[in-house]
Amino acid sequence: RFAQRLMAIPIRVFGVPIGQAALPFLSQESGKGDEDRFRLLLVQSVHQVMFFAWPASVLLLVLRIPLVRFAFGTKNFPWSDTVLTGKLVAILALSVAAQAVAHVLVRGLYALHDTKGPFWVSIVSMLLGVLLGGYVTYFTSYGLLGIAASMSVSGWSEAVMLTMLLHKKIHFNMKEVFMPQIKMMCAAFLMACGLYFPLKALDIVIIDTTHTLGLIVLTSTVSAIGMIAYFGLLWLMKTEELQIVTKLWGRMSGWQKNLAKSGEAIETVSAEATVD
């Protein structure tokens, strides 16, 4: 349960909001009968979710121990429990991207007026997770780690089955779908490899992680290094999703000017006028 709490953070931050925001637009395009436009919008939504989900998964994987200590404390969690929870977080982190993108895929099917498909997919993936969990519990010695692995497998199986259902309906262009994902996966993998040494150096030599402040500095520093490396690699690969995020950031950074141009004035009463 503790490991799931940490794993669910990026899913709730990226997967759920983007999926909810995409649903009305997907429904609108589906109602118009424009399959090409619907497919393009769905693929873009999937890429946007995965753009953030892959590095979030890597950060959970690499920073598992500092995150567990920061989230649940060192007094309440003895070191053995911290290590075990960190291992569970690492295994569950492998399915963050799948569980995040599932929120978009499900809403894509809803927009196509298909509610039975997602229902049966969820039933099948849940049964698969239960069967695998039962097997590793009673027939192997993996214990909790095996249960976490079965949950990750269940999450990926749900994402794959949802993708197959959508492909039958709207016929994805495989190059359009997988090429950006391959670039993001490569960047995330190189990011994970590159973060190992800064993490060890900061943890052992520079930063005292026995205190909360040290944990905050460690996680913030390593996360910043990782995201810079991830964005830099995607920039070298000329990934379109990075350009989209950069444009959105540019628009958000000028929100005051854009608000002033809108012509909508918000009148406020000063404190001195109120006192008078």
XYZ file of N, CA and C in Angstrom:
828
model
N 0.834 -1.209 0.000
C 0.000 0.000 0.000
C 0.865 1.255 0.000
N 1.922 1.263 0.804
C 2.816 2.425 0.847
C 3.506 2.623 -0.495
N 3.961 1.534 -1.105
C 4.627 1.630 -2.408
C 3.654 2.114 -3.483
N 2.404 1.654 -3.408
C 1.402 2.075 -4.386
C 1.118 3.571 -4.284
N 1.168 4.116 -3.088
C 0.927 5.547 -2.912
C 1.945 6.370 -3.690
N 3.207 5.977 -3.594
C 4.246 6.705 -4.326
C 4.118 6.489 -5.825
N 3.821 5.255 -6.221
C 3.697 4.953 -7.645
C 2.521 5.689 -8.283
N 1.470 5.940 -7.513
C 0.255 6.550 -8.067
C 0.391 8.051 -8.296
N 1.409 8.686 -7.715
C 1.527 10.145 -7.827
C 1.650 10.600 -9.280
N 2.597 10.097 -10.072
C 2.677 10.555 -11.471
C 1.451 10.191 -12.292
N 0.782 9.083 -11.954
C -0.422 8.697 -12.688
C -1.526 9.721 -12.459
N -1.668 10.162 -11.217
C -2.704 11.149 -10.896
C -2.347 12.532 -11.413
N -1.057 12.815 -11.517
C -0.633 14.141 -11.964
C -0.708 14.271 -13.482
N -0.351 13.207 -14.221
C -0.275 13.293 -15.681
C -1.371 12.493 -16.385
N -1.517 11.225 -16.027
C -2.445 10.369 -16.754
C -3.898 10.780 -16.616
N -4.358 10.964 -15.381
C -5.762 11.282 -15.150
C -6.153 12.650 -15.718
N -5.402 13.738 -15.436
C -5.821 15.045 -15.975
C -5.827 15.113 -17.494
N -4.790 14.563 -18.147
C -4.740 14.614 -19.609
C -5.865 13.774 -20.205
N -6.140 12.630 -19.597
C -7.245 11.801 -20.076
C -8.581 12.504 -19.945
N -8.812 13.158 -18.802
C -10.061 13.881 -18.605
C -10.181 15.068 -19.548
N -9.069 15.760 -19.770
C -9.103 16.923 -20.661
C -9.323 16.513 -22.112
N -8.829 15.337 -22.487
C -8.937 14.898 -23.886
C -10.324 14.375 -24.230
N -11.075 13.881 -23.230
C -12.355 13.234 -23.508
C -13.341 14.108 -24.280
N -13.611 15.352 -23.870
C -14.590 16.144 -24.644
C -14.155 16.416 -26.075
N -12.864 16.612 -26.298
C -12.373 16.862 -27.656
C -12.457 15.583 -28.496
N -12.132 14.442 -27.878
C -12.257 13.175 -28.595
C -13.715 12.888 -28.935
N -14.618 13.176 -28.003
C -16.042 12.962 -28.252
C -16.538 13.866 -29.375
N -16.030 15.092 -29.406
C -16.430 16.021 -30.455
C -15.996 15.530 -31.829
N -14.749 15.089 -31.927
C -14.257 14.594 -33.217
C -14.950 13.296 -33.619
N -15.254 12.450 -32.638
C -15.968 11.214 -32.932
C -17.369 11.508 -33.455
N -18.022 12.524 -32.864
C -19.354 12.898 -33.329
C -19.354 13.442 -34.737
N -18.256 14.093 -35.129
C -18.159 14.617 -36.497
C -17.887 13.513 -37.519
N -17.429 12.365 -37.030
C -17.117 11.270 -37.944
C -15.782 11.428 -38.645
N -14.928 12.337 -38.134
C -13.616 12.567 -38.742
C -12.609 11.614 -38.087
N -12.417 10.440 -38.683
C -11.552 9.426 -38.075
C -10.096 9.856 -38.029
N -9.628 10.532 -39.061
C -8.228 10.964 -39.099
C -7.939 11.971 -37.993
N -8.820 12.925 -37.831
C -8.639 13.930 -36.790
C -8.725 13.303 -35.402
N -9.660 12.379 -35.225
C -9.801 11.668 -33.945
C -8.531 10.885 -33.627
N -8.019 10.163 -34.609
C -6.809 9.360 -34.404
C -5.616 10.244 -34.070
N -5.480 11.374 -34.758
C -4.374 12.294 -34.499
C -4.447 12.849 -33.088
N -5.651 13.246 -32.664
C -5.820 13.809 -31.321
C -5.532 12.769 -30.247
N -5.970 11.538 -30.466
C -5.730 10.468 -29.499
C -4.242 10.151 -29.390
N -3.575 10.049 -30.529
C -2.140 9.742 -30.528
C -1.356 10.861 -29.843
N -1.713 12.106 -30.095
C -1.045 13.227 -29.441
C -1.242 13.170 -27.929
N -2.445 12.828 -27.480
C -2.712 12.725 -26.045
C -1.883 11.609 -25.417
N -1.775 10.492 -26.115
C -0.963 9.372 -25.626
C 0.497 9.795 -25.498
N 1.020 10.473 -26.506
C 2.420 10.905 -26.466
C 2.656 11.909 -25.347
N 1.697 12.786 -25.110
C 1.866 13.777 -24.049
C 1.921 13.115 -22.680
N 1.084 12.101 -22.472
C 1.120 11.372 -21.205
C 2.456 10.650 -21.038
N 2.876 9.940 -22.072
C 4.113 9.168 -21.990
C 5.341 10.054 -21.893
N 5.244 11.262 -22.444
C 6.354 12.209 -22.370
C 6.731 12.479 -20.913
N 5.737 12.548 -20.037
C 6.002 12.786 -18.619
C 6.074 11.488 -17.813
N 5.384 10.457 -18.275
C 5.331 9.215 -17.500
C 6.662 8.472 -17.503
N 7.378 8.460 -18.645
C 8.656 7.747 -18.695
C 9.683 8.314 -17.721
N 9.948 9.634 -17.713
C 10.917 10.141 -16.732
C 10.436 10.001 -15.292
N 9.110 10.110 -15.066
C 8.589 9.910 -13.708
C 8.866 8.488 -13.244
N 8.701 7.529 -14.145
C 8.996 6.137 -13.813
C 10.469 5.957 -13.472
N 11.337 6.613 -14.228
C 12.781 6.513 -13.979
C 13.137 7.135 -12.629
N 12.567 8.284 -12.326
C 12.867 8.945 -11.058
C 12.406 8.104 -9.872
N 11.240 7.480 -10.000
C 10.778 6.577 -8.938
C 11.727 5.392 -8.786
N 12.206 4.898 -9.908
C 13.095 3.736 -9.889
C 14.444 4.082 -9.251
N 15.014 5.213 -9.639
C 16.350 5.579 -9.171
C 16.304 6.139 -7.745
N 15.294 6.940 -7.448
C 15.212 7.625 -6.147
C 14.301 6.899 -5.159
N 14.133 5.609 -5.324
C 13.160 4.863 -4.522
C 13.437 4.965 -3.017
N 14.684 4.790 -2.611
C 15.004 4.817 -1.174
C 14.850 6.229 -0.591
N 15.446 7.276 -1.195
C 15.220 8.632 -0.660
C 13.750 9.026 -0.633
N 12.977 8.626 -1.643
C 11.555 8.982 -1.670
C 10.783 8.286 -0.557
N 11.095 7.025 -0.310
C 10.426 6.303 0.777
C 10.766 6.930 2.121
N 12.022 7.275 2.317
C 12.437 7.882 3.586
C 11.817 9.264 3.766
N 11.738 10.008 2.661
C 11.155 11.350 2.737
C 9.642 11.285 2.962
N 8.976 10.340 2.321
C 7.517 10.274 2.403
C 7.030 9.695 3.723
N 7.710 8.697 4.236
C 7.194 7.972 5.393
C 8.068 8.100 6.641
N 9.187 8.812 6.521
C 10.008 9.064 7.690
C 10.994 7.947 7.974
N 11.971 8.264 8.786
C 12.983 7.275 9.158
C 12.704 6.648 10.519
N 11.955 7.365 11.367
C 11.647 6.815 12.684
C 10.560 5.750 12.594
N 9.542 6.006 11.778
C 8.440 5.060 11.653
C 8.828 3.832 10.840
N 9.745 4.020 9.888
C 10.156 2.943 8.996
C 11.567 2.504 9.346
N 11.754 1.312 9.914
C 13.123 0.802 10.089
C 13.770 0.557 8.732
N 15.089 0.441 8.731
C 15.829 0.357 7.469
C 15.403 -0.851 6.633
N 15.135 -1.985 7.246
C 14.742 -3.175 6.496
C 13.418 -2.943 5.763
N 12.472 -2.280 6.420
C 11.190 -1.978 5.769
C 11.361 -0.925 4.673
N 12.277 0.008 4.897
C 12.547 1.022 3.878
C 13.098 0.375 2.610
N 14.030 -0.553 2.775
C 14.615 -1.241 1.620
C 13.556 -2.059 0.893
N 12.714 -2.783 1.632
C 11.674 -3.600 1.017
C 10.669 -2.725 0.261
N 10.243 -1.629 0.891
C 9.298 -0.724 0.227
C 9.932 -0.106 -1.014
N 11.239 0.208 -0.939
C 11.941 0.744 -2.102
C 11.971 -0.241 -3.254
N 12.170 -1.511 -2.948
C 12.153 -2.534 -4.003
C 10.771 -2.635 -4.640
N 9.736 -2.552 -3.816
C 8.370 -2.610 -4.338
C 8.077 -1.404 -5.221
N 8.549 -0.219 -4.790
C 8.360 0.989 -5.600
C 9.053 0.833 -6.955
N 10.257 0.264 -6.950
C 11.003 0.080 -8.195
C 10.255 -0.838 -9.152
N 9.682 -1.929 -8.640
C 8.951 -2.867 -9.500
C 7.669 -2.226 -10.022
N 6.925 -1.550 -9.141
C 5.683 -0.909 -9.559
C 5.939 0.254 -10.510
N 7.108 0.899 -10.363
C 7.435 2.027 -11.247
C 7.527 1.610 -12.702
N 7.810 0.334 -12.943
C 7.923 -0.158 -14.314
C 6.595 -0.093 -15.069
N 5.480 -0.001 -14.336
C 4.165 0.038 -14.987
C 3.515 1.415 -14.903
N 4.250 2.428 -14.458
C 3.675 3.770 -14.352
C 3.191 4.269 -15.709
N 4.020 4.100 -16.740
C 3.650 4.579 -18.072
C 2.395 3.874 -18.575
N 2.311 2.563 -18.354
C 1.152 1.801 -18.824
C -0.121 2.237 -18.123
N -0.062 2.387 -16.808
C -1.260 2.753 -16.064
C -1.664 4.197 -16.325
N -0.692 5.055 -16.614
C -1.021 6.444 -16.925
C -1.698 6.560 -18.282
N -1.160 5.871 -19.288
C -1.717 5.982 -20.638
C -3.055 5.262 -20.739
N -3.318 4.318 -19.851
C -4.602 3.614 -19.882
C -5.768 4.571 -19.680
N -5.558 5.637 -18.914
C -6.624 6.615 -18.691
C -7.009 7.314 -19.992
N -6.044 7.541 -20.864
C -6.331 8.161 -22.163
C -6.982 7.150 -23.099
N -6.466 5.936 -23.130
C -6.996 4.910 -24.033
C -8.445 4.567 -23.704
N -8.746 4.463 -22.415
C -10.126 4.174 -22.007
C -11.073 5.264 -22.477
N -10.647 6.509 -22.324
C -11.510 7.620 -22.739
C -11.632 7.694 -24.260
N -10.613 7.219 -24.970
C -10.732 7.123 -26.413
C -11.831 6.155 -26.819
N -11.931 5.027 -26.119
C -12.995 4.068 -26.396
C -14.353 4.623 -25.984
N -14.393 5.339 -24.860
C -15.652 5.963 -24.445
C -16.143 6.930 -25.516
N -15.210 7.708 -26.083
C -15.588 8.671 -27.113
C -16.153 7.980 -28.347
N -15.743 6.729 -28.565
C -16.264 5.942 -29.683
C -17.507 5.153 -29.277
N -18.070 5.472 -28.108
C -19.294 4.836 -27.599
C -19.092 3.356 -27.313
N -17.896 3.000 -26.901
C -17.601 1.617 -26.535
C -17.297 1.578 -25.037
N -18.239 1.093 -24.250
C -18.034 0.957 -22.809
C -17.832 -0.500 -22.399
N -18.278 -1.428 -23.247
C -18.112 -2.844 -22.920
C -16.652 -3.275 -23.040
N -15.965 -2.751 -24.066
C -14.570 -3.132 -24.270
C -13.688 -2.834 -23.063
N -13.672 -1.577 -22.572
C -12.863 -1.282 -21.386
C -13.256 -2.102 -20.164
N -14.559 -2.402 -20.040
C -15.015 -3.215 -18.905
C -14.393 -4.603 -18.944
N -14.471 -5.271 -20.094
C -13.924 -6.622 -20.195
C -12.399 -6.619 -20.120
N -11.776 -5.586 -20.635
C -10.319 -5.480 -20.520
C -9.908 -5.374 -19.055
N -10.623 -4.565 -18.292
C -10.299 -4.428 -16.870
C -10.521 -5.737 -16.123
N -11.570 -6.483 -16.499
C -11.829 -7.776 -15.851
C -10.702 -8.765 -16.152
N -10.314 -8.844 -17.411
C -9.260 -9.786 -17.810
C -7.929 -9.432 -17.158
N -7.581 -8.141 -17.165
C -6.305 -7.742 -16.561
C -6.320 -7.964 -15.055
N -7.478 -7.739 -14.410
C -7.570 -7.981 -12.973
C -7.415 -9.470 -12.662
N -8.075 -10.325 -13.443
C -7.948 -11.765 -13.237
C -6.513 -12.229 -13.468
N -5.865 -11.650 -14.470
C -4.474 -11.996 -14.726
C -3.597 -11.626 -13.534
N -3.819 -10.433 -12.981
C -3.051 -10.015 -11.811
C -3.300 -10.908 -10.609
N -4.566 -11.320 -10.407
C -4.899 -12.199 -9.274
C -4.258 -13.567 -9.444
N -4.338 -14.117 -10.656
C -3.753 -15.441 -10.897
C -2.239 -15.420 -10.733
N -1.598 -14.394 -11.290
C -0.142 -14.300 -11.142
C 0.240 -14.077 -9.679
N -0.536 -13.212 -8.998
C -0.265 -12.982 -7.584
C -0.429 -14.236 -6.747
N -1.476 -15.019 -7.054
C -1.665 -16.274 -6.331
C -0.542 -17.263 -6.601
N -0.087 -17.299 -7.841
C 0.997 -18.224 -8.184
C 2.283 -17.884 -7.443
N 2.684 -16.605 -7.490
C 3.947 -16.236 -6.833
C 3.832 -16.341 -5.313
N 2.605 -16.240 -4.787
C 2.429 -16.336 -3.333
C 2.563 -17.776 -2.850
N 1.930 -18.706 -3.555
C 1.853 -20.094 -3.065
C 2.875 -21.031 -3.687
N 3.474 -20.648 -4.816
C 4.358 -21.585 -5.507
C 5.775 -21.051 -5.703
N 6.052 -19.840 -5.247
C 7.410 -19.292 -5.335
C 7.776 -18.660 -3.993
N 9.015 -18.221 -3.918
C 9.486 -17.576 -2.681
C 9.651 -16.064 -2.848
N 9.058 -15.484 -3.898
C 9.235 -14.057 -4.152
C 8.395 -13.181 -3.227
N 7.294 -13.700 -2.718
C 6.499 -12.946 -1.750
C 5.950 -11.650 -2.299
N 6.147 -10.565 -1.531
C 5.616 -9.257 -1.918
C 6.199 -8.762 -3.235
N 7.452 -9.071 -3.479
C 8.067 -8.641 -4.740
C 7.367 -9.290 -5.931
N 6.977 -10.543 -5.782
C 6.252 -11.225 -6.842
C 4.869 -10.637 -7.058
N 4.202 -10.262 -5.964
C 2.882 -9.633 -6.088
C 3.002 -8.295 -6.809
N 4.037 -7.509 -6.475
C 4.250 -6.230 -7.156
C 4.508 -6.452 -8.646
N 5.284 -7.503 -8.975
C 5.559 -7.814 -10.380
C 4.276 -8.203 -11.108
N 3.419 -8.957 -10.449
C 2.153 -9.344 -11.083
C 1.270 -8.132 -11.324
N 1.308 -7.156 -10.440
C 0.545 -5.925 -10.637
C 1.084 -5.131 -11.824
N 2.405 -5.104 -11.977
C 2.990 -4.414 -13.124
C 2.617 -5.105 -14.434
N 2.667 -6.431 -14.442
C 2.275 -7.185 -15.635
C 0.810 -6.930 -15.964
N -0.025 -6.898 -14.933
C -1.447 -6.627 -15.139
C -1.666 -5.241 -15.740
N -0.907 -4.244 -15.257
C -1.037 -2.892 -15.791
C -0.658 -2.807 -17.259
N 0.436 -3.483 -17.633
C 0.853 -3.457 -19.033
C -0.109 -4.247 -19.921
N -0.639 -5.343 -19.401
C -1.595 -6.120 -20.198
C -2.848 -5.304 -20.483
N -3.294 -4.514 -19.523
C -4.468 -3.659 -19.742
C -4.183 -2.625 -20.829
N -3.015 -1.977 -20.772
C -2.671 -0.968 -21.779
C -2.565 -1.589 -23.168
N -1.972 -2.784 -23.267
C -1.826 -3.446 -24.566
C -3.191 -3.822 -25.133
N -4.069 -4.378 -24.297
C -5.390 -4.784 -24.786
C -6.223 -3.580 -25.201
N -6.141 -2.488 -24.467
C -6.867 -1.277 -24.854
C -6.356 -0.742 -26.190
N -5.037 -0.797 -26.376
C -4.450 -0.348 -27.647
C -4.932 -1.214 -28.805
N -5.006 -2.518 -28.588
C -5.476 -3.425 -29.632
C -6.940 -3.148 -29.985
N -7.759 -2.882 -28.982
C -9.169 -2.560 -29.249
C -9.293 -1.295 -30.086
N -8.521 -0.284 -29.722
C -8.576 0.970 -30.476
C -8.040 0.782 -31.893
N -7.010 -0.031 -32.029
C -6.441 -0.255 -33.355
C -7.461 -0.915 -34.292
N -8.279 -1.810 -33.754
C -9.311 -2.448 -34.559
C -10.347 -1.443 -35.039
N -10.545 -0.372 -34.268
C -11.584 0.593 -34.603
C -11.078 1.723 -35.498
N -9.863 2.216 -35.232
C -9.406 3.418 -35.957
C -8.113 3.182 -36.725
N -7.500 2.012 -36.597
C -6.337 1.625 -37.412
C -5.177 2.630 -37.271
N -4.431 2.459 -36.194
C -3.283 3.317 -35.926
C -2.222 3.179 -37.016
N -1.520 4.271 -37.255
C -0.292 4.241 -38.040
C 0.843 3.868 -37.077
N 1.387 2.662 -37.207
C 2.337 2.146 -36.217
C 3.584 3.020 -36.105
N 4.057 3.538 -37.212
C 5.222 4.416 -37.164
C 4.902 5.685 -36.395
N 3.722 6.215 -36.596
C 3.286 7.431 -35.916
C 3.148 7.210 -34.427
N 2.783 5.991 -34.037
C 2.575 5.679 -32.624
C 3.887 5.322 -31.933
N 4.682 4.461 -32.553
C 5.810 3.871 -31.841
C 7.126 4.646 -31.970
N 7.348 5.364 -33.033
C 8.619 6.069 -33.188
C 8.862 7.088 -32.070
N 7.879 7.967 -31.749
C 8.108 8.875 -30.614
C 8.295 8.131 -29.297
N 7.574 7.008 -29.123
C 7.714 6.245 -27.892
C 9.110 5.630 -27.772
N 9.656 5.166 -28.877
C 11.008 4.595 -28.858
C 12.027 5.665 -28.470
N 11.859 6.874 -29.014
C 12.759 7.969 -28.661
C 12.668 8.300 -27.175
N 11.447 8.366 -26.656
C 11.264 8.692 -25.239
C 11.796 7.586 -24.338
N 11.600 6.332 -24.737
C 12.123 5.220 -23.949
C 13.646 5.225 -23.939
N 14.268 5.495 -25.077
C 15.731 5.565 -25.133
C 16.255 6.691 -24.252
N 15.600 7.851 -24.324
C 16.021 8.985 -23.498
C 15.846 8.669 -22.014
N 14.750 8.004 -21.659
C 14.513 7.644 -20.265
C 15.530 6.613 -19.777
N 15.884 5.650 -20.646
C 16.873 4.641 -20.268
C 18.245 5.272 -20.036
N 18.661 6.139 -20.942
C 19.949 6.830 -20.775
C 19.918 7.738 -19.557
N 18.770 8.337 -19.292
C 18.606 9.165 -18.096
C 18.802 8.324 -16.837
N 18.229 7.120 -16.809
C 18.377 6.236 -15.643
C 19.836 5.834 -15.437
N 20.512 5.503 -16.534
C 21.928 5.120 -16.431
C 22.774 6.285 -15.939
N 22.472 7.487 -16.437
C 23.264 8.653 -16.065
C 23.016 9.147 -14.652
N 21.843 8.826 -14.076
C 21.515 9.323 -12.731
C 22.145 8.481 -11.622
N 22.568 7.280 -11.929
C 23.072 6.393 -10.890
C 24.299 6.983 -10.199
N 25.242 7.477 -10.973
C 26.492 7.976 -10.395
C 26.299 9.291 -9.636
N 25.542 10.281 -10.150
C 25.286 11.482 -9.347
C 24.568 11.169 -8.044
N 23.631 10.218 -8.088
C 22.911 9.850 -6.865
C 23.853 9.278 -5.823
N 24.712 8.353 -6.225
C 25.635 7.741 -5.280
C 26.636 8.766 -4.745
N 27.135 9.631 -5.632
C 28.119 10.627 -5.216
C 27.514 11.610 -4.218
N 26.310 12.087 -4.498
C 25.666 13.045 -3.600
C 25.283 12.393 -2.278
N 24.812 11.155 -2.346
C 24.335 10.471 -1.148
C 25.476 10.107 -0.211
N 26.590 9.668 -0.772
C 27.679 9.160 0.064
C 28.669 10.257 0.457
N 28.992 11.151 -0.472
C 30.101 12.085 -0.268
C 29.638 13.466 0.170
N 28.592 14.007 -0.455
C 28.287 15.428 -0.294
C 27.142 15.696 0.672
N 26.009 15.003 0.509
C 24.786 15.341 1.241
C 24.530 14.333 2.349
N 24.172 14.849 3.526
C 23.802 14.009 4.655
C 22.308 13.693 4.561
N 21.977 12.466 4.173
C 20.575 12.098 3.961
C 19.918 11.524 5.208
N 20.555 11.686 6.350
C 19.917 11.238 7.590
C 18.925 12.260 8.104
N 18.899 13.461 7.500
C 17.955 14.504 7.891
C 17.044 14.845 6.709
N 15.891 15.407 7.045
C 14.887 15.716 6.023
C 15.411 16.700 4.990
N 16.137 17.722 5.443
C 16.664 18.719 4.518
C 17.600 18.077 3.494
N 18.431 17.160 3.953
C 19.334 16.473 3.036
C 18.585 15.651 1.997
N 17.499 14.997 2.421
C 16.691 14.218 1.483
C 16.043 15.122 0.440
N 15.565 16.292 0.882
C 14.943 17.236 -0.061
C 15.967 17.720 -1.084
N 17.154 18.074 -0.609
C 18.208 18.551 -1.510
C 18.614 17.451 -2.479
N 18.754 16.230 -1.974
C 19.171 15.105 -2.827
C 18.140 14.835 -3.924
N 16.871 14.676 -3.542
C 15.834 14.360 -4.522
C 15.656 15.500 -5.522
N 15.717 16.743 -5.044
C 15.545 17.889 -5.950
C 16.695 17.986 -6.938
N 17.917 17.813 -6.439
C 19.091 17.933 -7.301
C 19.127 16.831 -8.353
N 18.928 15.599 -7.910
C 18.979 14.469 -8.846
C 17.826 14.557 -9.848
N 16.641 14.972 -9.387
C 15.501 15.114 -10.302
C 15.774 16.179 -11.354
N 16.361 17.298 -10.918
C 16.680 18.368 -11.873
C 17.703 17.892 -12.908
N 18.743 17.188 -12.443
C 19.749 16.656 -13.369
C 19.108 15.694 -14.357
N 18.241 14.826 -13.840
C 17.593 13.840 -14.700
C 16.698 14.469 -15.750
N 15.886 15.456 -15.351
C 14.974 16.085 -16.303
C 15.742 16.888 -17.359
N 16.834 17.538 -16.950
C 17.653 18.276 -17.922
C 18.251 17.302 -18.938
N 18.742 16.171 -18.442
C 19.304 15.162 -19.345
C 18.228 14.607 -20.278
N 17.043 14.350 -19.739
C 15.946 13.804 -20.539
C 15.527 14.775 -21.637
N 15.322 16.035 -21.266
C 14.936 17.040 -22.263
C 16.047 17.251 -23.294
N 17.290 17.227 -22.825
C 18.407 17.409 -23.745
C 18.498 16.292 -24.769
N 18.298 15.055 -24.331
C 18.347 13.920 -25.251
C 17.200 13.981 -26.259
N 16.012 14.356 -25.788
C 14.875 14.480 -26.705
C 15.086 15.626 -27.696
N 15.775 16.669 -27.242
C 16.074 17.781 -28.144
C 17.038 17.330 -29.240
N 18.028 16.517 -28.872
C 18.959 15.987 -29.871
C 18.243 15.060 -30.852
N 17.234 14.342 -30.359
C 16.471 13.445 -31.224
C 15.377 14.171 -32.008
N 15.222 15.472 -31.741
C 14.214 16.290 -32.429
C 12.813 15.721 -32.255
N 12.468 15.456 -30.984
C 11.155 14.902 -30.668
C 10.098 15.994 -30.693
N 9.015 15.728 -31.365
C 7.965 16.734 -31.540
C 7.303 17.101 -30.222
N 7.154 16.124 -29.320
C 6.484 16.383 -28.040
C 7.233 17.412 -27.210
N 8.568 17.418 -27.293
C 9.343 18.414 -26.573
C 9.058 19.811 -27.114
N 8.918 19.936 -28.414
C 8.602 21.231 -29.015
C 7.226 21.714 -28.573
N 6.270 20.785 -28.459
C 4.925 21.155 -28.006
C 4.956 21.654 -26.577
N 5.672 20.945 -25.702
C 5.767 21.352 -24.300
C 6.478 22.698 -24.172
N 7.511 22.909 -24.984
C 8.234 24.178 -24.957
C 7.324 25.334 -25.359
N 6.501 25.130 -26.376
C 5.571 26.176 -26.797
C 4.541 26.465 -25.713
N 4.030 25.401 -25.080
C 3.054 25.594 -24.001
C 3.676 26.346 -22.829
N 4.926 26.019 -22.503
C 5.614 26.707 -21.415
C 5.811 28.177 -21.747
N 6.123 28.458 -23.009
C 6.279 29.847 -23.428
C 4.988 30.627 -23.299
N 3.868 29.973 -23.607
C 2.584 30.651 -23.460
C 2.243 30.885 -21.992
N 2.547 29.899 -21.160
C 2.239 30.033 -19.736
C 3.103 31.086 -19.061
N 4.359 31.223 -19.518
C 5.264 32.192 -18.892
C 4.812 33.623 -19.131
N 4.043 33.857 -20.191
C 3.551 35.202 -20.464
C 2.087 35.380 -20.116
N 1.635 34.714 -19.053
C 0.214 34.746 -18.716
C -0.256 36.131 -18.311
N 0.640 36.941 -17.711
C 0.228 38.283 -17.297
C -0.046 39.168 -18.512
N 0.833 39.082 -19.527
C 0.631 39.882 -20.733
C -0.620 39.422 -21.486
N -0.803 38.093 -21.553
C -1.979 37.582 -22.244
C -3.263 37.990 -21.547
N -3.237 38.017 -20.209
C -4.412 38.443 -19.461
C -4.699 39.914 -19.678
N -3.634 40.727 -19.774
C -3.816 42.158 -20.004
C -4.401 42.432 -21.389
N -4.018 41.589 -22.384
C -4.530 41.765 -23.744
C -5.976 41.316 -23.887
N -6.461 40.515 -22.927
C -7.805 39.975 -23.071
C -8.881 41.033 -22.908
N -8.532 42.156 -22.278
C -9.511 43.216 -22.090
C -10.414 43.016 -20.900
N -10.204 41.927 -20.147
C -11.005 41.679 -18.959
C -10.287 42.260 -17.757
N -10.892 43.264 -17.154
C -10.289 43.927 -16.001
C -10.902 43.392 -14.722
N -10.056 43.146 -13.749
C -10.522 42.685 -12.445
C -10.298 43.811 -11.447
N -11.377 44.398 -10.992
C -11.281 45.521 -10.074
C -11.205 45.010 -8.649
N -10.277 45.585 -7.897
C -10.118 45.224 -6.497
C -10.177 46.473 -5.655
N -10.566 46.300 -4.429
C -10.631 47.418 -3.487
C -9.423 47.355 -2.599
N -8.678 48.444 -2.538
C -7.461 48.454 -1.720
C -7.815 48.422 -0.250
N -6.824 48.078 0.545
C -7.030 47.989 1.981
C -7.334 49.346 2.586
N -6.665 50.405 2.074
C -6.882 51.747 2.607
C -8.308 52.218 2.322
N -8.812 51.926 1.115
C -10.170 52.322 0.787
C -11.171 51.602 1.670
N -10.868 50.337 1.972
C -11.779 49.570 2.835
C -11.832 50.162 4.227
N -10.641 50.563 4.723
C -10.589 51.135 6.086
C -11.338 52.463 6.103
N -11.143 53.302 5.046
C -11.858 54.579 5.015
C -13.370 54.385 4.987
